[in-house]
CSV table of N, CA, C and O in Angstrom, one decimal:
chain,number,residue,atom,x,y,z
A,1,MET,N,168.5,80.0,121.3
A,1,MET,CA,167.4,80.2,120.4
A,1,MET,C,166.3,81.1,121.0
A,1,MET,O,166.1,81.0,122.2
A,2,ALA,N,165.7,81.9,120.2
A,2,ALA,CA,164.7,82.8,120.7
A,2,ALA,C,163.3,82.0,120.7
A,2,ALA,O,163.1,81.1,119.9
A,3,THR,N,162.5,82.4,121.7
A,3,THR,CA,161.2,81.7,121.7
A,3,THR,C,160.2,82.6,121.0
A,3,THR,O,160.3,83.8,120.8
A,4,ARG,N,159.2,81.9,120.5
A,4,ARG,CA,158.2,82.6,119.6
A,4,ARG,C,157.0,83.1,120.5
A,4,ARG,O,156.4,82.4,121.3
A,5,ASP,N,156.7,84.4,120.3
A,5,ASP,CA,155.5,85.0,121.1
A,5,ASP,C,154.3,84.9,120.2
A,5,ASP,O,154.3,85.3,119.1
A,6,THR,N,153.2,84.3,120.8
A,6,THR,CA,152.0,84.1,120.0
A,6,THR,C,151.0,85.2,120.1
A,6,THR,O,150.0,85.1,119.6
A,7,GLY,N,151.4,86.2,120.9
A,7,GLY,CA,150.5,87.4,121.0
A,7,GLY,C,149.6,87.3,122.2
A,7,GLY,O,149.6,86.3,122.9
A,8,GLY,N,149.0,88.4,122.6
A,8,GLY,CA,148.3,88.5,123.8
A,8,GLY,C,146.8,88.2,123.7
A,8,GLY,O,146.2,87.9,124.7
A,9,GLN,N,146.2,88.2,122.5
A,9,GLN,CA,144.8,87.9,122.4
A,9,GLN,C,144.6,86.6,121.7
A,9,GLN,O,145.3,86.2,120.8
A,10,GLN,N,143.5,86.0,122.1
A,10,GLN,CA,143.1,84.8,121.5
A,10,GLN,C,141.7,85.0,120.8
A,10,GLN,O,140.9,85.7,121.3
A,11,LYS,N,141.5,84.4,119.7
A,11,LYS,CA,140.3,84.5,118.9
A,11,LYS,C,139.2,83.6,119.5
A,11,LYS,O,139.5,82.4,119.7
A,12,ALA,N,138.1,84.2,119.9
A,12,ALA,CA,137.0,83.4,120.4
A,12,ALA,C,136.3,82.8,119.2
A,12,ALA,O,136.1,83.4,118.2
A,13,THR,N,135.9,81.5,119.3
A,13,THR,CA,135.3,80.9,118.2
A,13,THR,C,133.8,80.6,118.6
A,13,THR,O,133.5,80.3,119.8
A,14,ARG,N,132.9,80.7,117.7
A,14,ARG,CA,131.5,80.4,117.8
A,14,ARG,C,131.1,79.4,116.8
A,14,ARG,O,131.7,79.4,115.7
A,15,SER,N,130.1,78.7,117.1
A,15,SER,CA,129.7,77.7,116.1
A,15,SER,C,129.0,78.5,114.9
A,15,SER,O,128.5,79.6,115.1
A,16,ARG,N,129.0,78.0,113.8
A,16,ARG,CA,128.4,78.6,112.6
A,16,ARG,C,126.9,78.9,112.9
A,16,ARG,O,126.4,79.9,112.5
A,17,GLU,N,126.2,78.0,113.6
A,17,GLU,CA,124.8,78.1,113.8
A,17,GLU,C,124.5,79.3,114.7
A,17,GLU,O,123.6,80.1,114.5
A,18,GLU,N,125.3,79.5,115.8
A,18,GLU,CA,125.2,80.7,116.6
A,18,GLU,C,125.4,82.0,115.9
A,18,GLU,O,124.7,82.9,116.0
A,19,THR,N,126.4,82.0,115.0
A,19,THR,CA,126.7,83.2,114.2
A,19,THR,C,125.5,83.5,113.3
A,19,THR,O,125.1,84.6,113.1
A,20,ASP,N,125.0,82.5,112.6
A,20,ASP,CA,123.9,82.7,111.7
A,20,ASP,C,122.6,83.2,112.4
A,20,ASP,O,121.9,84.1,111.9
A,21,GLU,N,122.4,82.7,113.6
A,21,GLU,CA,121.2,83.2,114.4
A,21,GLU,C,121.4,84.7,114.8
A,21,GLU,O,120.4,85.4,114.7
A,22,VAL,N,122.6,85.0,115.2
A,22,VAL,CA,122.8,86.4,115.6
A,22,VAL,C,122.7,87.3,114.4
A,22,VAL,O,122.1,88.4,114.4
A,23,GLU,N,123.3,86.9,113.2
A,23,GLU,CA,123.2,87.7,112.0
A,23,GLU,C,121.8,87.8,111.6
A,23,GLU,O,121.4,88.9,111.1
A,24,ALA,N,121.0,86.8,111.6
A,24,ALA,CA,119.6,86.9,111.2
A,24,ALA,C,118.8,87.8,112.1
A,24,ALA,O,118.0,88.6,111.7
A,25,SER,N,119.1,87.8,113.4
A,25,SER,CA,118.4,88.7,114.4
A,25,SER,C,118.8,90.1,114.1
A,25,SER,O,118.0,91.0,114.1
A,26,VAL,N,120.1,90.4,113.8
A,26,VAL,CA,120.6,91.7,113.5
A,26,VAL,C,120.0,92.2,112.2
A,26,VAL,O,119.5,93.4,112.1
A,27,ASP,N,119.9,91.4,111.2
A,27,ASP,CA,119.4,91.7,109.9
A,27,ASP,C,117.9,92.1,110.0
A,27,ASP,O,117.5,93.1,109.4
A,28,THR,N,117.2,91.4,110.8
A,28,THR,CA,115.7,91.7,111.0
A,28,THR,C,115.6,93.1,111.7
A,28,THR,O,114.8,93.9,111.3
A,29,GLU,N,116.4,93.3,112.7
A,29,GLU,CA,116.3,94.6,113.4
A,29,GLU,C,116.7,95.8,112.5
A,29,GLU,O,116.1,96.8,112.5
A,30,VAL,N,117.8,95.5,111.7
A,30,VAL,CA,118.2,96.6,110.8
A,30,VAL,C,117.1,96.9,109.8
A,30,VAL,O,116.9,98.0,109.4
A,31,ALA,N,116.5,95.8,109.2
A,31,ALA,CA,115.5,96.0,108.2
A,31,ALA,C,114.3,96.8,108.8
A,31,ALA,O,113.7,97.7,108.2
A,32,GLU,N,113.9,96.5,110.1
A,32,GLU,CA,112.8,97.2,110.7
A,32,GLU,C,113.2,98.7,110.9
A,32,GLU,O,112.4,99.6,110.7
A,33,ARG,N,114.4,98.9,111.4
A,33,ARG,CA,114.8,100.3,111.7
A,33,ARG,C,114.9,101.1,110.3
A,33,ARG,O,114.5,102.2,110.3
A,34,HIS,N,115.4,100.4,109.3
A,34,HIS,CA,115.5,101.1,108.0
A,34,HIS,C,114.1,101.4,107.5
A,34,HIS,O,113.9,102.5,107.0
A,35,LYS,N,113.2,100.5,107.7
A,35,LYS,CA,111.8,100.8,107.2
A,35,LYS,C,111.2,102.0,108.0
A,35,LYS,O,110.6,102.9,107.4
A,36,GLU,N,111.4,102.0,109.3
A,36,GLU,CA,110.9,103.2,110.1
A,36,GLU,C,111.5,104.5,109.7
A,36,GLU,O,110.8,105.5,109.5
A,37,MET,N,112.8,104.5,109.5
A,37,MET,CA,113.5,105.7,109.1
A,37,MET,C,113.1,106.2,107.7
A,37,MET,O,112.9,107.4,107.5
A,38,THR,N,112.9,105.2,106.8
A,38,THR,CA,112.4,105.6,105.4
A,38,THR,C,111.1,106.2,105.5
A,38,THR,O,110.8,107.2,104.8
A,39,GLU,N,110.2,105.7,106.3
A,39,GLU,CA,108.8,106.2,106.4
A,39,GLU,C,108.9,107.6,107.0
A,39,GLU,O,108.2,108.5,106.6
A,40,ASP,N,109.8,107.8,108.0
A,40,ASP,CA,109.9,109.1,108.7
A,40,ASP,C,110.4,110.2,107.7
A,40,ASP,O,109.9,111.3,107.6
A,41,VAL,N,111.4,109.8,106.9
A,41,VAL,CA,112.0,110.7,105.9
A,41,VAL,C,111.0,111.0,104.8
A,41,VAL,O,110.8,112.2,104.4
A,42,ASP,N,110.2,110.0,104.4
A,42,ASP,CA,109.2,110.3,103.4
A,42,ASP,C,108.1,111.2,103.9
A,42,ASP,O,107.7,112.1,103.2
A,43,SER,N,107.7,111.0,105.1
A,43,SER,CA,106.7,111.9,105.7
A,43,SER,C,107.2,113.3,105.8
A,43,SER,O,106.5,114.3,105.5
A,44,LEU,N,108.5,113.5,106.2
A,44,LEU,CA,109.1,114.8,106.3
A,44,LEU,C,109.2,115.5,105.0
A,44,LEU,O,108.8,116.7,104.8
A,45,LEU,N,109.6,114.7,104.0
A,45,LEU,CA,109.7,115.3,102.6
A,45,LEU,C,108.3,115.7,102.1
A,45,LEU,O,108.2,116.7,101.4
A,46,ASP,N,107.3,114.9,102.4
A,46,ASP,CA,105.9,115.2,101.9
A,46,ASP,C,105.5,116.5,102.6
A,46,ASP,O,104.8,117.4,102.0
A,47,GLU,N,105.8,116.7,103.9
A,47,GLU,CA,105.4,117.9,104.6
A,47,GLU,C,106.1,119.1,104.0
A,47,GLU,O,105.5,120.2,103.8
A,48,ILE,N,107.4,119.0,103.7
A,48,ILE,CA,108.2,120.1,103.1
A,48,ILE,C,107.6,120.4,101.7
A,48,ILE,O,107.4,121.6,101.4
A,49,ASP,N,107.2,119.4,101.0
A,49,ASP,CA,106.7,119.6,99.6
A,49,ASP,C,105.3,120.4,99.7
A,49,ASP,O,105.1,121.3,98.9
A,50,ASP,N,104.5,120.0,100.7
A,50,ASP,CA,103.2,120.7,100.9
A,50,ASP,C,103.4,122.2,101.2
A,50,ASP,O,102.8,123.1,100.7
A,51,VAL,N,104.4,122.5,102.1
A,51,VAL,CA,104.7,123.9,102.5
A,51,VAL,C,105.2,124.6,101.3
A,51,VAL,O,104.8,125.8,101.1
A,52,LEU,N,106.1,124.0,100.6
A,52,LEU,CA,106.6,124.7,99.4
A,52,LEU,C,105.5,125.0,98.4
A,52,LEU,O,105.5,126.1,97.7
A,53,GLU,N,104.6,124.1,98.2
A,53,GLU,CA,103.5,124.3,97.2
A,53,GLU,C,102.7,125.5,97.7
A,53,GLU,O,102.2,126.3,96.9
A,54,GLU,N,102.4,125.5,99.0
A,54,GLU,CA,101.5,126.6,99.5
A,54,GLU,C,102.2,128.0,99.4
A,54,GLU,O,101.5,129.0,99.1
A,55,ASN,N,103.5,128.0,99.6
A,55,ASN,CA,104.2,129.3,99.6
A,55,ASN,C,104.9,129.7,98.3
A,55,ASN,O,105.5,130.7,98.3
A,56,ALA,N,104.8,128.8,97.3
A,56,ALA,CA,105.6,129.0,96.1
A,56,ALA,C,105.2,130.3,95.4
A,56,ALA,O,106.0,131.1,95.0
A,57,GLU,N,103.9,130.6,95.3
A,57,GLU,CA,103.4,131.7,94.5
A,57,GLU,C,103.9,133.0,95.3
A,57,GLU,O,104.4,134.0,94.6
A,58,GLU,N,103.7,133.0,96.6
A,58,GLU,CA,104.1,134.2,97.4
A,58,GLU,C,105.6,134.4,97.3
A,58,GLU,O,106.1,135.6,97.1
A,59,PHE,N,106.3,133.3,97.3
A,59,PHE,CA,107.8,133.4,97.2
A,59,PHE,C,108.2,134.0,95.9
A,59,PHE,O,109.1,134.9,95.8
A,60,VAL,N,107.6,133.6,94.8
A,60,VAL,CA,108.0,134.0,93.5
A,60,VAL,C,107.7,135.5,93.4
A,60,VAL,O,108.5,136.3,92.9
A,61,ARG,N,106.5,135.9,93.9
A,61,ARG,CA,106.1,137.4,93.8
A,61,ARG,C,107.2,138.2,94.6
A,61,ARG,O,107.6,139.3,94.1
A,62,ALA,N,107.5,137.8,95.8
A,62,ALA,CA,108.5,138.5,96.6
A,62,ALA,C,109.8,138.6,95.9
A,62,ALA,O,110.5,139.6,95.9
A,63,TYR,N,110.3,137.5,95.3
A,63,TYR,CA,111.6,137.4,94.6
A,63,TYR,C,111.6,138.3,93.4
A,63,TYR,O,112.5,139.1,93.2
A,64,VAL,N,110.5,138.3,92.6
A,64,VAL,CA,110.5,139.2,91.4
A,64,VAL,C,110.5,140.6,91.8
A,64,VAL,O,111.1,141.5,91.2
A,65,GLN,N,109.7,140.9,92.9
A,65,GLN,CA,109.6,142.3,93.3
A,65,GLN,C,111.0,142.8,93.8
A,65,GLN,O,111.4,143.9,93.5
A,66,LYS,N,111.7,142.0,94.6
A,66,LYS,CA,113.0,142.4,95.1
A,66,LYS,C,114.0,142.5,93.9
A,66,LYS,O,114.9,143.4,93.9
A,67,GLY,N,113.9,141.6,93.0
A,67,GLY,CA,114.8,141.7,91.8
A,67,GLY,C,114.6,142.9,91.0
A,67,GLY,O,115.5,143.4,90.3
A,68,GLY,N,113.4,143.4,90.9
A,68,GLY,CA,113.1,144.6,90.0
A,68,GLY,C,113.4,145.9,90.7
A,68,GLY,O,113.3,146.9,90.1
A,69,GLU,N,113.6,145.9,92.0
A,69,GLU,CA,113.9,147.2,92.7
A,69,GLU,C,115.2,147.8,92.4
A,69,GLU,O,116.1,147.3,92.0
């Protein structure tokens, strides 16, 4: 009769409380990082918007002039 191989790896078990604590810690870190990144992106988009507003009239004049040549 052949013997049964159970595999080389064993699953490590943690208590549910330990898992919940780790998940809560990670969720908090992720939320903080998400907030920071969102603020950075919003700031960058505001800066781009300001530059576009300042240069829009000049850009349109240059585009119309080139198109009419």
